[in-house]
Coordinates of C-alpha atoms in Angstrom, one line a residue:
Chain A
X1 CA -6.1 31.6 35.8
X2 CA -9.6 30.9 37.7
X3 CA -12.8 32.4 36.8
X4 CA -12.9 35.1 39.7
X5 CA -9.8 36.5 37.9
X6 CA -10.8 36.5 34.8
X7 CA -14.2 38.5 35.5
X8 CA -12.2 40.8 37.5
X9 CA -10.1 41.8 34.8
X10 CA -13.0 42.3 32.2
X11 CA -14.3 44.4 35.3
X12 CA -11.1 46.5 35.6
X13 CA -10.8 46.9 32.1
X14 CA -14.2 48.6 32.0
X15 CA -13.7 50.9 35.2
X16 CA -13.3 54.3 33.4
X17 CA -16.4 53.6 31.3
X18 CA -18.3 52.6 34.0
X19 CA -17.5 55.7 35.9
X20 CA -18.4 57.9 32.6
X21 CA -21.8 55.8 32.5
X22 CA -22.8 56.7 36.2
X23 CA -24.1 60.3 35.4
X24 CA -26.4 58.8 32.5
X25 CA -27.8 56.0 34.5
X26 CA -29.0 58.7 37.4
X27 CA -30.2 61.2 34.6
X28 CA -32.3 58.3 33.1
X29 CA -33.7 57.3 36.2
X30 CA -34.5 61.0 36.9
X31 CA -35.9 62.1 33.7
X32 CA -38.2 59.2 33.7
X33 CA -39.5 60.1 36.9
X34 CA -39.8 64.0 36.1
X35 CA -42.0 62.5 32.9
X36 CA -44.3 61.2 35.3
X37 CA -43.6 57.9 34.2
X38 CA -43.9 55.0 36.8
X39 CA -40.6 54.1 38.8
X40 CA -41.0 50.6 37.7
X41 CA -41.1 51.4 34.3
X42 CA -37.9 53.3 34.5
X43 CA -36.3 50.4 36.7
X44 CA -37.3 47.7 34.2
X45 CA -36.3 49.2 31.1
X46 CA -32.8 49.0 32.4
X47 CA -33.1 46.0 33.7
X48 CA -34.5 44.2 30.8
X49 CA -33.8 46.2 27.8
X50 CA -30.2 47.1 28.8
X51 CA -29.7 50.0 26.0
X52 CA -28.6 53.3 27.3
X53 CA -28.7 55.5 24.1
X54 CA -31.9 53.9 23.0
X55 CA -33.6 54.1 26.2
X56 CA -33.0 57.8 26.4
X57 CA -34.4 58.1 22.8
X58 CA -37.6 56.0 23.9
X59 CA -37.9 58.8 26.8
X60 CA -38.3 61.5 24.3
X61 CA -40.6 59.8 22.1
X62 CA -42.8 58.8 25.1
X63 CA -42.9 62.4 25.9
X64 CA -44.1 63.3 22.5
X65 CA -46.6 60.6 22.8
X66 CA -45.2 58.3 20.0
X67 CA -47.2 55.1 19.1
X68 CA -45.2 51.9 20.3
X69 CA -44.6 50.5 16.8
X70 CA -42.3 54.0 16.4
X71 CA -40.6 53.3 19.8
X72 CA -39.8 49.8 19.1
X73 CA -38.4 50.4 15.5
X74 CA -36.4 53.3 16.6
X75 CA -35.1 51.5 19.3
X76 CA -34.0 48.7 16.6
X77 CA -32.2 51.3 14.3
X78 CA -30.4 53.0 17.4
X79 CA -29.1 49.7 18.4
X80 CA -28.5 48.1 14.9
X81 CA -24.6 49.0 15.0
X82 CA -24.4 45.8 17.9
X83 CA -24.7 43.8 14.8
X84 CA -21.5 44.8 13.7
X85 CA -20.1 43.9 16.8
X86 CA -21.6 40.8 17.1
X87 CA -20.3 39.8 13.5
X88 CA -16.8 40.6 14.7
X89 CA -17.2 38.3 17.8
X90 CA -18.7 35.5 16.6
X91 CA -15.2 33.6 15.7
X92 CA -15.2 33.8 19.5
X93 CA -18.0 32.7 20.8
X94 CA -18.9 29.8 18.3
X95 CA -17.6 27.1 20.6
X96 CA -19.4 28.3 23.6
X97 CA -22.8 26.6 24.8
X98 CA -25.8 28.0 23.8
X99 CA -27.0 29.6 27.6
X100 CA -23.6 31.4 27.5
X101 CA -24.2 32.9 24.1
X102 CA -27.4 34.1 25.1
X103 CA -26.1 35.9 28.0
X104 CA -23.3 37.5 26.0
X105 CA -25.7 38.9 23.4
X106 CA -28.0 40.4 26.1
X107 CA -24.7 42.2 27.8
X108 CA -23.5 43.0 23.9
X109 CA -23.0 46.8 24.6
X110 CA -20.5 49.3 23.3
X111 CA -18.4 49.5 26.3
X112 CA -18.1 45.5 27.0
X113 CA -17.4 45.3 23.2
X114 CA -14.8 47.9 23.5
X115 CA -13.1 46.9 26.6
X116 CA -13.0 43.0 25.8
X117 CA -12.3 43.0 21.9
X118 CA -8.9 44.3 22.2
X119 CA -8.2 42.0 24.6
X120 CA -8.4 39.1 22.2
X121 CA -6.1 40.6 19.8
X122 CA -3.2 40.8 22.7
X123 CA -3.8 37.3 24.3
X124 CA -5.1 38.5 27.3
X125 CA -8.4 36.7 26.3
X126 CA -8.9 33.5 24.2
X127 CA -11.4 30.6 23.6
X128 CA -11.0 29.5 27.1
X129 CA -11.6 32.4 28.9
X130 CA -12.6 35.0 26.9
X131 CA -16.6 34.9 27.6
X132 CA -15.2 35.1 31.8
X133 CA -13.5 38.8 31.1
X134 CA -16.7 39.5 28.8
X135 CA -18.9 38.4 31.8
X136 CA -17.2 40.6 34.4
X137 CA -17.3 43.4 32.2
X138 CA -21.0 42.8 31.3
X139 CA -22.0 42.3 35.0
X140 CA -20.3 45.4 36.3
X141 CA -22.0 47.5 33.9
X142 CA -25.3 45.9 34.4
X143 CA -25.4 46.2 38.1
X144 CA -24.0 50.0 37.7
X145 CA -26.8 50.6 35.2
X146 CA -29.3 49.2 37.4
X147 CA -28.0 50.8 40.6
X148 CA -28.0 54.1 39.1
X149 CA -31.3 54.0 37.6
X150 CA -33.0 53.1 40.9
X151 CA -31.1 56.2 42.6
X152 CA -32.1 58.4 39.7
X153 CA -35.5 57.3 40.0
X154 CA -35.6 57.9 43.7
X155 CA -33.9 61.2 43.8
X156 CA -33.3 63.3 40.7
X157 CA -31.8 65.7 43.0
X158 CA -29.6 63.4 44.7
X159 CA -26.5 64.9 43.4
X160 CA -27.6 68.2 41.3
X161 CA -26.0 68.9 38.2
X162 CA -23.7 65.6 38.1
X163 CA -24.6 64.8 34.6
X164 CA -22.8 68.6 33.9
X165 CA -19.7 67.2 35.6
X166 CA -18.0 65.8 32.4
X167 CA -17.4 62.2 33.7
X168 CA -18.6 60.9 30.5
X169 CA -15.6 62.0 29.0
X170 CA -13.7 59.1 30.7
X171 CA -15.6 57.0 27.9
X172 CA -14.1 59.4 25.3
X173 CA -10.6 59.3 26.7
X174 CA -10.7 55.3 27.1
X175 CA -12.3 54.6 23.4
X176 CA -9.3 56.8 22.3
X177 CA -7.1 54.4 24.1
X178 CA -8.5 51.4 22.5
X179 CA -8.4 53.1 18.9
X180 CA -5.0 54.5 19.0
X181 CA -2.9 51.2 19.3
X182 CA -4.6 50.2 15.5
X183 CA -3.2 53.5 13.9
X184 CA -0.2 51.6 12.8
X185 CA -1.5 51.3 9.2
X186 CA -2.9 53.6 6.7
X187 CA -5.9 51.8 6.1
X188 CA -6.7 52.3 10.2
X189 CA -6.3 55.8 9.8
X190 CA -8.2 56.1 6.9
X191 CA -11.1 54.3 8.5
X192 CA -10.7 57.0 11.5
X193 CA -10.9 59.8 9.3
X194 CA -13.8 58.8 7.4
X195 CA -15.9 57.4 10.3
X196 CA -14.9 60.8 12.4
X197 CA -15.9 63.3 8.9
X198 CA -19.1 61.3 8.2
X199 CA -20.2 61.1 11.8
X200 CA -20.0 65.0 11.8
X201 CA -21.4 65.4 8.6
X202 CA -24.3 63.3 9.5
X203 CA -24.9 64.1 13.0
X204 CA -28.2 65.9 11.9
X205 CA -29.8 62.6 11.0
X206 CA -32.2 61.1 13.5
X207 CA -32.1 58.0 15.4
X208 CA -28.2 57.7 15.8
X209 CA -28.5 56.9 11.9
X210 CA -25.3 58.8 11.4
X211 CA -23.7 56.9 13.8
X212 CA -24.5 53.8 11.9
X213 CA -23.9 54.9 8.5
X214 CA -20.4 56.6 9.6
X215 CA -19.6 53.2 11.0
X216 CA -20.5 51.5 8.1
X217 CA -18.4 54.0 5.6
X218 CA -15.7 54.0 8.2
X219 CA -15.3 50.0 8.0
X220 CA -15.7 50.1 4.1
X221 CA -13.1 52.5 3.8
X222 CA -10.7 50.4 5.6
X223 CA -11.4 47.7 3.9
X224 CA -11.0 49.1 0.6
X225 CA -7.7 50.7 1.7
X226 CA -6.3 47.6 2.7
X227 CA -7.8 45.8 -0.1
X228 CA -5.6 48.1 -2.4
X229 CA -2.5 48.0 -0.4
X230 CA 0.4 45.4 -1.3
X231 CA 0.9 45.0 2.7
X232 CA -2.5 43.6 3.7
X233 CA -0.6 40.9 5.8
X234 CA 1.8 43.3 7.3
X235 CA -1.1 45.2 8.8
X236 CA -2.3 42.3 10.7
X237 CA 0.8 41.7 11.8
X238 CA 1.5 45.2 13.0
X239 CA -1.9 45.1 15.2
X240 CA -0.4 42.2 16.8
X241 CA 2.7 43.9 17.8
X242 CA 1.3 47.2 18.7
X243 CA -1.2 45.7 20.9
X244 CA 1.5 43.7 23.0
Chain B
X1 CA -49.6 55.5 29.7
X2 CA -51.3 52.2 31.0
X3 CA -49.7 49.3 32.5
X4 CA -50.3 47.6 29.6
X5 CA -48.6 50.0 27.0
X6 CA -45.7 50.1 29.5
X7 CA -45.4 46.2 29.4
X8 CA -45.7 46.4 25.5
X9 CA -43.0 48.9 25.0
X10 CA -40.6 47.4 27.5
X11 CA -41.0 43.7 25.8
X12 CA -40.9 45.4 22.3
X13 CA -37.6 47.3 23.1
X14 CA -36.2 44.1 24.5
X15 CA -36.8 42.1 21.6
X16 CA -35.5 44.3 19.0
X17 CA -32.4 44.8 21.1
X18 CA -31.6 41.6 21.9
X19 CA -32.6 40.3 18.8
X20 CA -29.9 42.4 16.6
X21 CA -27.5 41.6 19.5
X22 CA -28.1 37.8 19.6
X23 CA -29.3 36.6 16.1
X24 CA -25.3 35.9 15.0
X25 CA -24.6 34.6 18.2
X26 CA -27.5 31.9 17.9
X27 CA -26.1 30.6 14.6
X28 CA -22.4 31.4 15.6
X29 CA -21.3 27.5 15.1
X30 CA -22.8 27.1 12.0
X31 CA -22.3 30.7 10.7
X32 CA -18.9 30.8 8.4
X33 CA -18.1 34.3 7.7
X34 CA -16.2 34.8 4.2
X35 CA -12.8 35.8 4.2
X36 CA -13.5 39.4 3.0
X37 CA -16.1 39.8 5.7
X38 CA -13.4 38.8 8.3
X39 CA -11.0 41.4 7.0
X40 CA -13.6 44.0 6.5
X41 CA -14.6 43.3 10.2
X42 CA -11.5 44.0 11.8
X43 CA -12.3 48.0 11.1
X44 CA -15.2 47.8 13.5
X45 CA -13.8 48.7 16.4
X46 CA -12.0 52.0 15.1
X47 CA -15.0 52.8 12.7
X48 CA -17.7 52.8 15.4
X49 CA -16.0 53.9 18.2
X50 CA -14.6 56.7 16.7
X51 CA -18.0 57.4 14.8
X52 CA -19.5 57.7 18.8
X53 CA -17.0 59.8 19.9
X54 CA -16.1 62.4 17.2
X55 CA -19.6 64.1 17.6
X56 CA -19.1 64.3 21.1
X57 CA -15.7 65.8 20.8
X58 CA -16.4 68.5 18.4
X59 CA -19.9 69.3 19.0
X60 CA -20.2 68.8 23.0
X61 CA -23.1 71.2 22.6
X62 CA -24.7 70.0 19.4
X63 CA -22.7 72.6 17.3
X64 CA -19.5 72.7 16.2
X65 CA -16.8 74.3 18.8
X66 CA -13.2 74.1 17.3
X67 CA -12.1 76.4 20.1
X68 CA -9.4 76.1 22.5
X69 CA -12.4 76.3 25.4
X70 CA -13.9 73.5 24.4
X71 CA -12.4 71.0 26.9
X72 CA -13.4 67.9 25.1
X73 CA -11.4 68.9 22.4
X74 CA -8.2 69.6 24.8
X75 CA -8.6 66.4 26.6
X76 CA -9.2 64.4 23.3
X77 CA -6.3 66.0 21.6
X78 CA -3.9 65.2 24.4
X79 CA -5.2 61.7 24.9
X80 CA -4.8 61.0 21.1
X81 CA -1.2 62.1 21.1
X82 CA -0.4 60.2 24.3
X83 CA -2.0 56.9 22.6
X84 CA -0.1 57.1 19.4
X85 CA 3.1 57.9 21.0
X86 CA 3.1 55.7 24.2
X87 CA 0.3 52.9 23.3
X88 CA -0.4 52.5 27.0
X89 CA -4.2 52.7 27.3
X90 CA -4.2 53.5 31.2
X91 CA -1.6 56.4 30.6
X92 CA -3.8 57.6 27.7
X93 CA -7.0 58.0 29.8
X94 CA -5.1 59.5 32.4
X95 CA -3.7 62.2 30.6
X96 CA -6.9 62.8 28.4
X97 CA -9.2 63.1 31.3
X98 CA -6.5 65.1 33.6
X99 CA -6.3 67.6 30.4
X100 CA -10.0 67.7 30.0
X101 CA -10.9 68.7 33.9
X102 CA -8.0 70.9 34.1
X103 CA -9.2 72.8 30.8
X104 CA -13.0 72.6 32.4
X105 CA -12.7 73.3 35.7
X106 CA -8.8 74.6 36.5
X107 CA -9.3 78.3 35.2
X108 CA -12.4 78.8 37.1
X109 CA -10.9 77.9 40.6

């Protein structure tokens, strides 16, 4: 399969999440301009930082006149979950040349991880083409995020109330479609339940810390359950089977 | 906000964001993950994605809404059932989104 086809598969797997992200890009651009920030500031942030939730948090902090070090350290905490993604993907990128790893690091967002990671599981991505699939997902998101930011900056009233339509539910449904094939083993159920319950209980924590802590709790609970079970190898096999 | 402050904010945010995402990739060819970490990391997709969407589903307006008038709850429930039952991602997404939009707009038309 050639490069374009691999990239297209990555982009296609990301379509529902890209649609779900459109209102957020428009909202980010229009919020930034309604806060009186320079148009270039919002556009540059989407192009250079490329981190949706952290960008919204930063806007809020700027509106509160928070000092720069607070904005930057908050961004760090909000994005810490990406370290988990990188740790999980290390085995798939270690053979790649450094420039490719730089680009993949820049593009490591929730949606691209979510779209591409299961493709390695089922053999739709491997050492040879995985990074191309990844690039297809990342670039299509990058284009969407920057175009919608610019449109939002140019006109906050472009499509009034679009953020109320509920398009972001496409992302929720996609994530559910990614999660459910894993749920063939008790350890993954425990992981899901513990991460879900703690994300609600900890939702009051500032700076997405609840999300990060819940994710770690879910990973630990899954791991502990897995270790205490006699059928560790079975759980690995079942993921493989299910995903096919 | 001055131009300098804007530039500093963007550079700072870029540095920490890219740093978090890239630091392990930078040494990927040297890093050897211990076996128990590898086994724990296979839970990352389910743990993180669940932690992201659960508040979006159960607390769409920042407070708990377990009623049938919460379209996110209905859509997510439908997607979850179809996902467990059929294991087809596209079908799961379509059914979930359809139920969501019918619940959100269907009765107001």
